Amino acid sequence: MSQPDPPSPGDAIQAEALRMARSIQTPGQTKEQTKLIAQGIAKGIELYKKQQSAKARERDKLRKRLLKQKRATPDSAALEAEANPATDPDQRPALLAGGGVFGLMALAHLLRALLGWEMAIGPWAVPTWISGVAALALAGLSAWLFRTAQQSD
């Protein structure tokens, strides 16, 4: 024995349209008139769904096109920032001081990692490998600040 086919989306729309047509049926209205109203409602629902899917496709195409354009042309603000570093000569002392502070912190962490000094923050002991990672990060920040200060000449 074969199972009956599940109702298709069109059948579901027609059933819903017929239910709606019956709910607004007026006294004295024939079954044929109700069926015609249900057909009109079903056509309206199908047309609405087609329009909505077409709008969704257009929105998706527009979104993809904009994304493609954004990837193709780099941000103009990023290009400006690369072309003209935003450092004034007045900022040079602050950049040098920051680079020096980060350099000293990198040196302290490097010494701690090499000499195996213990460090604790509250009740927690800090592993020595963290100082190695911190030394690299701080040295990078220090170098970047010194390079930025040098470019602001």
CSV table of C-alpha atoms in Angstrom, one decimal:
chain,number,residue,atom,x,y,z
A,1,MET,CA,0.0,0.0,0.0
A,2,SER,CA,1.4,3.4,-0.9
A,3,GLN,CA,1.1,6.4,1.3
A,4,PRO,CA,-0.8,9.4,0.1
A,5,ASP,CA,1.4,12.2,-1.2
A,6,PRO,CA,1.9,15.1,1.2
A,7,PRO,CA,0.0,18.2,0.2
A,8,SER,CA,2.0,20.6,-2.0
A,9,PRO,CA,2.5,24.2,-1.1
A,10,GLY,CA,0.0,25.2,-3.7
A,11,ASP,CA,-2.6,22.9,-2.1
A,12,ALA,CA,-1.9,24.4,1.3
A,13,ILE,CA,-2.4,27.9,-0.2
A,14,GLN,CA,-5.7,26.8,-1.8
A,15,ALA,CA,-6.9,25.2,1.4
A,16,GLU,CA,-6.1,28.4,3.4
A,17,ALA,CA,-7.7,30.6,0.7
A,18,LEU,CA,-10.9,28.4,0.8
A,19,ARG,CA,-10.9,28.7,4.7
A,20,MET,CA,-10.6,32.5,4.4
A,21,ALA,CA,-13.3,32.7,1.8
A,22,ARG,CA,-15.7,30.7,4.0
A,23,SER,CA,-14.9,32.9,7.0
A,24,ILE,CA,-16.1,36.0,5.0
A,25,GLN,CA,-19.0,34.3,3.2
A,26,THR,CA,-22.2,36.3,3.2
A,27,PRO,CA,-25.7,34.8,3.6
A,28,GLY,CA,-27.1,33.8,0.2
A,29,GLN,CA,-23.7,33.3,-1.4
A,30,THR,CA,-23.4,30.2,-3.5
A,31,LYS,CA,-20.6,27.6,-3.2
A,32,GLU,CA,-19.4,28.6,-6.7
A,33,GLN,CA,-19.1,32.2,-5.7
A,34,THR,CA,-17.2,31.1,-2.6
A,35,LYS,CA,-14.9,29.0,-4.7
A,36,LEU,CA,-14.2,31.9,-7.1
A,37,ILE,CA,-13.4,34.2,-4.1
A,38,ALA,CA,-11.1,31.5,-2.7
A,39,GLN,CA,-9.3,31.3,-6.2
A,40,GLY,CA,-8.8,35.0,-6.1
A,41,ILE,CA,-7.4,34.9,-2.6
A,42,ALA,CA,-5.1,32.0,-3.6
A,43,LYS,CA,-3.8,34.0,-6.6
A,44,GLY,CA,-3.3,37.0,-4.4
A,45,ILE,CA,-1.3,35.0,-1.9
A,46,GLU,CA,0.8,33.4,-4.7
A,47,LEU,CA,1.5,36.7,-6.3
A,48,TYR,CA,2.5,38.2,-3.0
A,49,LYS,CA,4.9,35.3,-2.3
A,50,LYS,CA,6.4,35.7,-5.8
A,51,GLN,CA,6.9,39.5,-5.2
A,52,GLN,CA,8.5,38.9,-1.8
A,53,SER,CA,10.9,36.3,-3.2
A,54,ALA,CA,11.8,38.6,-6.1
A,55,LYS,CA,12.5,41.4,-3.6
A,56,ALA,CA,14.6,39.1,-1.5
A,57,ARG,CA,16.6,38.1,-4.5
A,58,GLU,CA,17.2,41.7,-5.5
A,59,ARG,CA,18.2,42.6,-1.9
A,60,ASP,CA,20.6,39.6,-1.9
A,61,LYS,CA,22.1,40.6,-5.3
A,62,LEU,CA,22.5,44.2,-4.0
A,63,ARG,CA,24.2,43.0,-0.8
A,64,LYS,CA,26.6,40.8,-2.7
A,65,ARG,CA,27.4,43.5,-5.2
A,66,LEU,CA,28.1,46.0,-2.4
A,67,LEU,CA,30.2,43.4,-0.6
A,68,LYS,CA,32.2,42.7,-3.8
A,69,GLN,CA,32.8,46.5,-4.3
A,70,LYS,CA,33.9,46.9,-0.7
A,71,ARG,CA,36.4,44.1,-1.1
A,72,ALA,CA,37.6,45.4,-4.5
A,73,THR,CA,38.2,49.0,-3.4
A,74,PRO,CA,40.0,49.5,-0.1
A,75,ASP,CA,38.6,52.0,2.4
A,76,SER,CA,39.6,55.5,1.4
A,77,ALA,CA,40.2,56.4,5.1
A,78,ALA,CA,42.7,53.5,5.4
A,79,LEU,CA,44.5,54.7,2.2
A,80,GLU,CA,44.7,58.2,3.7
A,81,ALA,CA,46.0,56.9,7.0
A,82,GLU,CA,48.8,54.9,5.2
A,83,ALA,CA,49.7,57.8,3.0
A,84,ASN,CA,49.7,60.5,5.8
A,85,PRO,CA,50.5,59.2,9.3
A,86,ALA,CA,48.4,61.2,11.7
A,87,THR,CA,51.4,62.1,13.9
A,88,ASP,CA,52.2,65.7,14.6
A,89,PRO,CA,55.7,66.8,15.6
A,90,ASP,CA,54.1,67.7,19.0
A,91,GLN,CA,53.3,64.0,19.6
A,92,ARG,CA,56.9,62.9,19.2
A,93,PRO,CA,57.9,63.2,22.9
A,94,ALA,CA,54.9,61.3,24.0
A,95,LEU,CA,55.6,58.5,21.4
A,96,LEU,CA,59.2,58.3,22.5
A,97,ALA,CA,58.2,58.1,26.2
A,98,GLY,CA,55.7,55.4,25.4
A,99,GLY,CA,58.2,53.5,23.4
A,100,GLY,CA,60.7,53.7,26.2
A,101,VAL,CA,58.2,52.6,28.8
A,102,PHE,CA,57.1,49.6,26.7
A,103,GLY,CA,60.8,48.8,26.0
A,104,LEU,CA,61.6,48.7,29.8
A,105,MET,CA,58.5,46.5,30.4
A,106,ALA,CA,59.7,44.2,27.7
A,107,LEU,CA,63.1,44.0,29.2
A,108,ALA,CA,61.7,43.3,32.7
A,109,HIS,CA,59.6,40.4,31.3
A,110,LEU,CA,62.5,39.0,29.3
A,111,LEU,CA,64.7,39.0,32.4
A,112,ARG,CA,62.0,37.3,34.4
A,113,ALA,CA,61.5,34.6,31.7
A,114,LEU,CA,65.3,34.0,31.4
A,115,LEU,CA,66.1,34.1,35.1
A,116,GLY,CA,63.0,32.2,36.2
A,117,TRP,CA,61.9,34.7,38.8
A,118,GLU,CA,58.5,33.9,40.4
A,119,MET,CA,55.6,36.3,40.1
A,120,ALA,CA,52.2,36.2,41.7
A,121,ILE,CA,49.1,38.3,41.2
A,122,GLY,CA,47.2,37.9,44.4
A,123,PRO,CA,46.9,34.2,45.2
A,124,TRP,CA,47.7,33.1,41.6
A,125,ALA,CA,51.2,32.3,40.4
A,126,VAL,CA,52.0,33.5,36.9
A,127,PRO,CA,53.8,31.0,34.7
A,128,THR,CA,57.1,32.1,33.3
A,129,TRP,CA,56.2,31.4,29.7
A,130,ILE,CA,53.7,34.3,29.9
A,131,SER,CA,56.5,36.7,30.5
A,132,GLY,CA,58.1,35.5,27.2
A,133,VAL,CA,55.0,36.2,25.3
A,134,ALA,CA,54.6,39.5,27.1
A,135,ALA,CA,58.2,40.5,26.3
A,136,LEU,CA,57.6,39.9,22.6
A,137,ALA,CA,54.3,41.8,22.5
A,138,LEU,CA,55.8,44.7,24.5
A,139,ALA,CA,58.9,44.8,22.3
A,140,GLY,CA,56.7,45.0,19.3
A,141,LEU,CA,54.7,47.9,20.7
A,142,SER,CA,57.9,49.7,21.7
A,143,ALA,CA,59.3,49.3,18.2
A,144,TRP,CA,56.1,50.5,16.6
A,145,LEU,CA,56.0,53.6,18.8
A,146,PHE,CA,59.7,54.4,18.1
A,147,ARG,CA,59.1,54.0,14.4
A,148,THR,CA,56.0,56.2,14.5
A,149,ALA,CA,58.0,58.9,16.4
A,150,GLN,CA,60.8,58.7,13.8
A,151,GLN,CA,58.3,59.2,10.9
A,152,SER,CA,56.9,62.3,12.5
A,153,ASP,CA,60.1,64.2,11.9
